[in-house]
Short mmCIF file of C-alpha atoms in Angstrom, two decimals:
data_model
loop_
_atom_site.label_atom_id
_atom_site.label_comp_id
_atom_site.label_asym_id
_atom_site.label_seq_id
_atom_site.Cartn_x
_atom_site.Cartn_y
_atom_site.Cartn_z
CA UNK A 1 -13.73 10.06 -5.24
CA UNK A 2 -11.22 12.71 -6.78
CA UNK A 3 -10.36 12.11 -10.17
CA UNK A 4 -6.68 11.86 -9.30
CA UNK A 5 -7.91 8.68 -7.25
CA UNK A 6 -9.52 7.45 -9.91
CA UNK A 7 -6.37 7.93 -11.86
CA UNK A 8 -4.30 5.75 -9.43
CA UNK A 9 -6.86 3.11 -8.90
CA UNK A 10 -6.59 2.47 -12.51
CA UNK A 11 -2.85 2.28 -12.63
CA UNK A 12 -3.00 0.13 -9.95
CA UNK A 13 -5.39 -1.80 -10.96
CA UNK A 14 -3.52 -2.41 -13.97
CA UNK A 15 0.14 -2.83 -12.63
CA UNK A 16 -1.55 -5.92 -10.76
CA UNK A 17 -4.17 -6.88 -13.73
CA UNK A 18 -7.31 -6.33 -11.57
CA UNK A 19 -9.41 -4.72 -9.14
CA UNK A 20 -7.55 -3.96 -5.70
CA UNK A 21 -9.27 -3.60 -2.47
CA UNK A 22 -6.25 -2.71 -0.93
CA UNK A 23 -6.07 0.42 -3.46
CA UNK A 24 -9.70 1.02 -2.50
CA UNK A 25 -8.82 0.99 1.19
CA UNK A 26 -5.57 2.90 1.32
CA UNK A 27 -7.18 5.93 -0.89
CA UNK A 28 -9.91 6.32 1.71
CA UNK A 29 -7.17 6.61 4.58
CA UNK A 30 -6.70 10.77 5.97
CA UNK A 31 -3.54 10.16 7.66
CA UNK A 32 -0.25 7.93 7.17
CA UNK A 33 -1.14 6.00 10.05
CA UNK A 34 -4.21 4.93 8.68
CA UNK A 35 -2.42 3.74 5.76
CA UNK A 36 0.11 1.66 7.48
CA UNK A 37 -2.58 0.32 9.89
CA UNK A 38 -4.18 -0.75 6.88
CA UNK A 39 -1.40 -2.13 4.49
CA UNK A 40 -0.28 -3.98 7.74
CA UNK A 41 -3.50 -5.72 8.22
CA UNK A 42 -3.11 -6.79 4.53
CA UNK A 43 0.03 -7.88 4.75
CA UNK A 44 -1.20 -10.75 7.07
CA UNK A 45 -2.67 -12.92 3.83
CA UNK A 46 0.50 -11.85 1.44
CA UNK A 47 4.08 -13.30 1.40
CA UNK A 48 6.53 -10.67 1.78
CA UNK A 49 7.55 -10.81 -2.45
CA UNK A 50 3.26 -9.73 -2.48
CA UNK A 51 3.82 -6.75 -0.02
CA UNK A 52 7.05 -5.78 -1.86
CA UNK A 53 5.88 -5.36 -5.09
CA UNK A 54 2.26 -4.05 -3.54
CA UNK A 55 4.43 -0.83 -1.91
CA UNK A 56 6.59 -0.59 -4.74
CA UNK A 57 3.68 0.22 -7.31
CA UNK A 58 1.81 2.00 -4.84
CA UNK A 59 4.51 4.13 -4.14
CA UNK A 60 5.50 4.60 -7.72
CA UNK A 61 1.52 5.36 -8.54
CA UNK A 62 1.39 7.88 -5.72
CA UNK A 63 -1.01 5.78 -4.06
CA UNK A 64 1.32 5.92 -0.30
CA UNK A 65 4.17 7.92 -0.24
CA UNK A 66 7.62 6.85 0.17
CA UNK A 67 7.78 7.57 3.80
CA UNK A 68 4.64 5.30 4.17
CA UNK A 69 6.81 2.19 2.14
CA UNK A 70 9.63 2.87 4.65
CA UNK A 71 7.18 2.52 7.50
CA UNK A 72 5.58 -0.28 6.38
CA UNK A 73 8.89 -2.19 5.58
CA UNK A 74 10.35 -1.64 8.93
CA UNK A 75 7.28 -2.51 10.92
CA UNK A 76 6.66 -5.45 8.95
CA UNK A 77 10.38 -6.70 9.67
CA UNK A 78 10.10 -5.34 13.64
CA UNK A 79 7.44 -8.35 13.59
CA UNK A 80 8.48 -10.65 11.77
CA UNK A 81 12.07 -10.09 13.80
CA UNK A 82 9.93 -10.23 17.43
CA UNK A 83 10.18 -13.46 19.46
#
């Protein structure tokens, strides 16, 4: 693990006062798609205020990017929108 990862695990970790396997997950991810796959699987056990603020510190720690929030956000609401 980089030392930069290390760096945002520990933010993270503290922005939600513990360990996050989430974090864990996401850092080990080598493409965007990866990342949404995985913060989508996630989001199956969280209410949506737990998957807000779970992008918003990521994305503020550098954790996902921005572009991977949007994603997330509008896949998450393509499914919860779907018949």
């Amino acid at each position: 693990i980089e030392e930069n990862d290390i760096s945002k695990k520990l933010r993270m970790g503290l922005a939600r006062a513990g360990a996050d396997s989430l974090t864990d997950s996401v850092l080990t991810a080598t493409s965007n798609d990866q990342k949404q796959a995985m913060i989508l699987k996630s989001a199956d056990g969280m209410t949506a205020d737990q998957l807000n603020t779970w992008l918003l510190h990521a994305a503020q720690q550098g954790v996902i990017s921005p572009a991977v929030r949007l994603q997330v956000l509008r896949a998450r609401q393509a499914e919860t929108a779907a018949p």
